[in-house]
Each structure stands twice: as C-alpha cells, then as structure tokens.
Amino acid sequence: MSTSNNPLSNSEPWNLVAENYGEMADWVMTPFAKKALEILPADKSSSVLDVACGTGILTCMMANLVNNVHALDFSTDMLSDLRARLNKREIQNVEITYGDGQNLPFKDNTFNDAFSLFGLMFFPDRIKGFKELYRVLKPNGLAIVSSWAPLEKSTLMQATSAAVKAALPDAPSPRANSGTLENPELFKIEMEAAGFQSVIIHEVTMDLPEITPNMFWKLMSEGGAPIALLKIKHSPEEWNSINEKIIQHLNSTYSSNTMKLATTAYFGVGRKK
Ligand SMILES: C[S@@+](CC[C@H](N)C(=O)[O-])C[C@H]1O[C@@H](n2cnc3c(N)ncnc32)[C@H](O)[C@@H]1O
C-alpha cells in the first residue's frame, strides 16, 4: 500500500481511530456529505463509487438513493465499522472492497458517478487517484472529490490547533501548503491533468452543530487521526496531563460551554468525456 511523508497517507492512523471515527465524522462530515449530494443529486438507477469511504457516512446516505454503492478503503478497521453500520441499518445494496484508491480493482467504464470525500487528498500520487476515478467512470459520468481548505478558513481547525498549543506550546503549527488540494488552482489543474472536463472547484463552508468543549475534545482526540498520531508519541500519564490542560483551556476559552464552529472544504467536480 501507499507510503508517503504524510503519515495520514498510510492506513495505520486510520485503523487506530476507526472505532471512534464514526462519531466524530457524524458531527463534522455529515454536512459535507449532504452538500456533495446537493451538488451531484443521486439517481435511483445509478451505480456509484465511494473511494476512501471510511466508516461510510456518504455510502450510507447514498445507499437509499441509488441502485448500488461500491465502497472502497485501505483501512480494514474502517471497513469493519462500515460493515457493522450496514448490518444494523439492514442496507443490502452496498459492496465493500478493501483496496488502494490509486489502483482501483474495477473495470474501465463501470460507474455512473464517483466520490472521494476527504480521502483522495491524502494519496501520495493524487493524479493517479484522479486518473483511476476517471478510468472507472462511464463516459459522461461525474466525479466529486473534496479536500479541506486552509486553516484560516476554519474555526474548527483553529480551535483544535489552539487547544493542542495550550498544552504543548512546541507542537508544530499547521502550515499552509500550496502543493496540496487546499490550493483550489492546483486542485483544478490536477483534475484536468487526469482528463476531467468542465472542472469546477466549489468552496463550501459549513456551520457545525453546536457542541460543548468536553464533547468537542472527546470527538477530536478519540476520532481524529492527527490527534491520534500525537497521542501515540506520549505515555498514558503524559497524555492524561495533556488532556487535562486542553480541557482547562477549552472551558476557560468557551465559558458559555458552547462552541460554534465552522469549517471550509473545496469540492472539485469534473466530467468524463
Ligand atoms: C478523513 S477519512 C474520510 C472518510 C470518509 N470519506 C468520510 O468523509 O468520512 C480518510 C479516509 O481515507 C482512507 N484512505 C486514505 N488513503 C487511502 C488510499 N490510498 N486508498 C484507500 N483509502 C485511503 C482512510 O483509510 C480513511 O478512511
């Protein structure tokens, strides 16, 4: 499977958080999955692909709206969680595939639409990821890929970073990186380089449901892969003390006991010729 300097390009951190990812994703990802289906409304006769599906927020939403969904991820633990969700909801038109989004195990011209929400953005070879989406789409099929926008457009990311800094002042600050899909110009160039036509990059800001500081930190620290990577660098005792400092910081910063956060994503939409 893929390797890269970005630890989130490997499956380990995603396996690490899979058990708790769903609860965090229900809070953060659901508004964006709904938005994706507004941009590309589902069609009852469609066969669709969800690449880097995670625990399947979008997969489960689409299952009720389309003919069938193929959901692929390289984290076995994310896929186990998805399988449990499908069983619980008695959803039967989803096929789960373990695999790498840069090398899709599907024939050319298979799907009506293809999605990768906050997944392809981590691939070491993104152009290969876009090309694979293009290859498996039927002619005229649409792809939607999403990526987070930079920190300055996200009070969610700012709050998370400030919380970490309150306990670990030397922790590296998230830095803007114009060589990633957080740069909308590059996003368009990469989709076009893979062959997509009529590419549009939508900027989408979503207000997240209000949350208490304690619940915010529970979701981010137990279900967020970047925080999980930070946690494994510390002993349990050190992490307890870091947690305490962070909770103290959050409760004094948000003394109303409510956090109203928003975050911004780019959605790249393109059509196969
Ligand atoms: C932030 S989660 C997004 C999950 C889901 N799409 C959502 O919106 O909640 C990123 C997902 O990408 C998956 N992923 C990252 N690189 C991958 C790759 N090369 N092939 C397949 N899945 C990958 C991870 O395992 C993880 O489930």
XYZ file of C-alpha atoms and ligand atoms in Angstrom:
300
model
C 0.000 0.000 0.000
C 0.987 3.614 -0.367
C 3.718 5.295 1.582
C 4.483 8.991 1.809
C 5.975 11.573 4.143
C 2.448 12.406 5.267
C 1.624 9.820 7.966
C -2.057 10.140 7.033
C -1.211 8.554 3.648
C -0.800 5.233 5.464
C -3.563 3.041 6.832
C -2.224 2.772 10.428
C -3.581 6.068 11.827
C -6.972 5.382 10.237
C -7.085 1.879 11.754
C -6.132 3.439 15.082
C -9.139 5.786 15.159
C -11.658 3.691 13.224
C -13.626 2.636 16.311
C -14.335 6.262 17.272
C -14.060 7.917 13.845
C -17.765 7.404 13.088
C -18.952 9.582 15.982
C -16.555 12.395 15.055
C -17.463 12.049 11.373
C -21.186 12.153 12.145
C -20.547 15.620 13.565
C -18.022 17.039 11.055
C -18.541 15.092 7.814
C -22.324 14.737 7.636
C -22.982 18.338 6.491
C -20.354 17.909 3.747
C -21.727 14.543 2.591
C -25.170 16.175 2.315
C -23.613 19.017 0.330
C -21.939 16.548 -2.071
C -25.353 15.053 -2.809
C -26.781 18.527 -3.433
C -24.028 19.226 -5.962
C -24.464 15.810 -7.564
C -28.011 14.605 -6.877
C -28.287 10.820 -6.750
C -30.188 8.891 -9.386
C -32.187 5.782 -8.467
C -30.733 3.818 -11.388
C -27.078 4.717 -10.713
C -24.157 2.567 -9.710
C -21.800 4.783 -7.700
C -18.323 4.506 -6.203
C -17.177 5.918 -2.838
C -13.356 5.872 -2.716
C -11.743 6.159 0.741
C -15.206 5.688 2.215
C -14.070 5.461 5.865
C -16.991 4.404 8.057
C -19.312 5.267 5.196
C -21.171 8.483 6.073
C -21.707 9.169 2.370
C -22.047 5.483 1.417
C -24.966 5.003 3.814
C -26.661 8.218 2.672
C -26.331 7.218 -0.983
C -27.456 3.622 -0.486
C -31.055 4.780 -0.052
C -30.914 6.954 -3.145
C -29.148 4.918 -5.836
C -29.209 1.408 -7.266
C -25.941 0.279 -5.681
C -22.819 1.663 -3.999
C -19.280 0.281 -4.120
C -17.337 1.474 -1.072
C -13.538 1.137 -1.041
C -10.953 1.905 1.633
C -7.481 0.681 2.643
C -8.275 0.647 6.369
C -9.636 -2.763 7.381
C -10.926 -1.308 10.659
C -12.859 1.477 8.911
C -14.411 -1.171 6.653
C -15.375 -3.348 9.655
C -17.169 -0.373 11.173
C -18.942 0.274 7.862
C -19.967 -3.399 7.639
C -21.493 -3.173 11.148
C -23.384 0.010 10.223
C -24.770 -1.601 7.073
C -25.915 -4.665 9.016
C -27.518 -2.536 11.722
C -29.415 -0.498 9.149
C -30.215 -3.555 7.024
C -28.682 -1.915 3.949
C -28.086 -4.530 1.261
C -27.063 -2.669 -1.876
C -23.502 -1.769 -0.782
C -20.463 -3.761 -1.847
C -17.380 -3.252 0.329
C -13.922 -3.522 -1.237
C -10.565 -3.376 0.515
C -8.053 -1.618 -1.724
C -5.901 1.359 -2.603
C -7.625 4.298 -4.265
C -4.584 4.732 -6.502
C -5.128 1.296 -8.048
C -8.840 0.585 -8.200
C -9.836 -3.078 -8.649
C -12.665 -2.213 -11.074
C -13.018 -2.398 -14.851
C -12.987 0.691 -17.073
C -16.339 2.479 -17.592
C -18.110 0.864 -14.617
C -19.744 3.638 -12.543
C -22.215 6.442 -13.243
C -20.720 8.686 -10.546
C -17.681 8.557 -8.271
C -16.889 10.299 -4.991
C -13.912 10.699 -2.718
C -14.696 12.897 0.270
C -11.586 13.885 2.251
C -9.776 10.738 1.087
C -8.001 11.234 -2.243
C -6.471 14.392 -0.729
C -4.141 12.069 1.263
C -2.945 9.904 -1.643
C 0.817 10.152 -2.271
C 0.042 10.088 -6.015
C -3.113 12.181 -6.317
C -3.025 12.352 -10.115
C -3.078 8.549 -10.176
C -6.077 8.702 -7.829
C -7.871 11.147 -10.161
C -6.936 9.050 -13.211
C -8.319 5.927 -11.577
C -11.612 7.706 -10.829
C -11.707 8.834 -14.460
C -10.948 5.352 -15.788
C -13.712 3.578 -13.864
C -16.379 6.200 -14.650
C -18.705 5.659 -17.596
C -18.494 8.304 -20.347
C -20.306 11.462 -19.184
C -20.030 10.294 -15.545
C -19.275 12.831 -12.818
C -16.683 12.758 -10.050
C -16.720 14.795 -6.833
C -13.592 14.984 -4.712
C -13.301 17.085 -1.565
C -10.419 18.481 0.430
C -10.110 20.764 3.426
C -9.401 24.456 2.805
C -6.560 26.178 4.723
C -6.645 26.833 8.466
C -7.602 30.498 8.108
C -10.945 29.407 6.649
C -11.741 27.004 9.504
C -12.600 27.920 13.093
C -12.699 24.148 13.723
C -9.026 23.758 12.765
C -8.084 26.954 14.616
C -9.795 25.774 17.806
C -8.105 22.360 17.554
C -4.687 23.844 16.950
C -5.061 26.383 19.801
C -6.171 23.600 22.166
C -3.112 21.489 21.339
C -0.818 24.527 21.692
C -2.290 25.314 25.129
C -0.855 22.014 26.399
C 2.077 21.570 24.019
C 3.423 25.032 23.111
C 6.167 23.470 20.980
C 3.800 21.348 18.892
C 4.213 22.220 15.199
C 1.611 24.697 13.913
C -0.349 23.576 10.862
C 1.210 25.336 7.880
C -0.418 26.345 4.584
C 0.736 24.042 1.795
C 0.008 25.231 -1.726
C 1.259 21.894 -3.095
C -1.892 20.125 -1.834
C -5.603 20.218 -2.668
C -6.052 23.029 -0.140
C -4.916 25.120 -3.140
C -8.004 25.338 -5.408
C -5.944 26.295 -8.501
C -3.805 23.166 -8.142
C -6.947 21.107 -7.446
C -8.373 22.157 -10.840
C -5.061 21.571 -12.637
C -4.762 18.032 -11.198
C -8.337 17.069 -12.087
C -7.843 18.364 -15.619
C -4.498 16.554 -15.915
C -6.368 13.298 -15.230
C -8.696 14.029 -18.163
C -11.722 15.567 -16.421
C -13.708 18.152 -18.396
C -15.669 21.206 -17.219
C -13.890 21.140 -13.839
C -15.338 23.464 -11.196
C -13.950 23.884 -7.672
C -16.691 24.875 -5.234
C -15.799 26.473 -1.903
C -18.207 25.196 0.752
C -18.347 26.470 4.350
C -20.481 24.577 6.837
C -21.548 25.584 10.344
C -21.195 22.519 12.527
C -23.819 21.649 15.157
C -23.052 23.440 18.444
C -21.012 21.360 20.823
C -19.698 21.538 24.404
C -15.919 21.879 24.890
C -15.748 18.460 26.568
C -17.580 16.719 23.739
C -15.514 18.619 21.134
C -12.282 17.330 22.633
C -13.655 13.805 23.088
C -14.575 13.615 19.397
C -11.358 15.203 18.109
C -8.996 13.295 20.401
C -10.629 9.858 20.035
C -11.778 10.002 16.408
C -9.349 12.427 14.744
C -6.333 10.792 13.102
C -3.974 13.808 13.536
C -4.584 13.870 17.312
C -4.231 10.061 17.484
C -0.769 10.452 15.922
C 0.126 12.983 18.610
C -1.221 10.756 21.376
C 0.920 7.734 20.460
C 4.041 9.851 20.987
C 3.197 10.161 24.711
C 2.886 7.791 27.644
C -0.649 7.342 29.085
C 0.347 9.507 32.107
C 1.678 12.294 29.869
C -1.428 12.132 27.700
C -3.713 12.406 30.773
C -1.947 15.568 31.825
C -2.087 16.980 28.255
C -5.809 16.214 28.138
C -6.396 17.995 31.437
C -4.613 21.126 30.219
C -6.576 21.083 26.983
C -9.929 20.690 28.740
C -8.990 23.556 31.090
C -8.050 25.756 28.133
C -11.289 24.947 26.291
C -13.501 25.535 29.298
C -11.935 28.920 30.011
C -11.956 29.968 26.328
C -15.573 28.862 25.778
C -17.002 29.801 29.180
C -20.551 29.694 27.761
C -19.952 25.919 27.479
C -20.846 26.088 23.772
C -18.589 26.028 20.745
C -19.986 27.347 17.474
C -17.519 26.220 14.837
C -17.414 26.174 11.074
C -15.074 24.688 8.535
C -14.479 25.043 4.820
C -13.868 22.493 2.106
C -13.211 22.579 -1.620
C -15.294 20.282 -3.791
C -13.793 19.528 -7.199
C -16.385 18.406 -9.733
C -15.448 17.085 -13.179
C -16.998 15.095 -16.003
C -15.566 12.231 -18.023
C -15.638 12.858 -21.763
C -10.768 11.601 6.636
S -11.212 9.951 6.249
C -12.596 10.232 5.167
C -13.572 9.100 5.196
C -14.914 9.364 4.537
N -14.773 9.602 3.116
C -15.636 10.498 5.219
O -15.955 11.501 4.550
O -15.902 10.389 6.434
C -9.946 9.453 5.109
C -10.126 8.016 4.640
O -9.262 7.823 3.517
C -8.777 6.499 3.563
N -7.606 6.434 2.675
C -6.507 7.230 2.717
N -5.646 6.880 1.748
C -6.217 5.854 1.060
C -5.822 5.075 -0.056
N -4.637 5.276 -0.673
N -6.660 4.131 -0.525
C -7.853 3.905 0.089
N -8.277 4.596 1.172
C -7.479 5.569 1.650
C -8.518 6.285 5.048
O -8.388 4.930 5.394
C -9.739 6.961 5.662
O -10.794 6.036 5.838
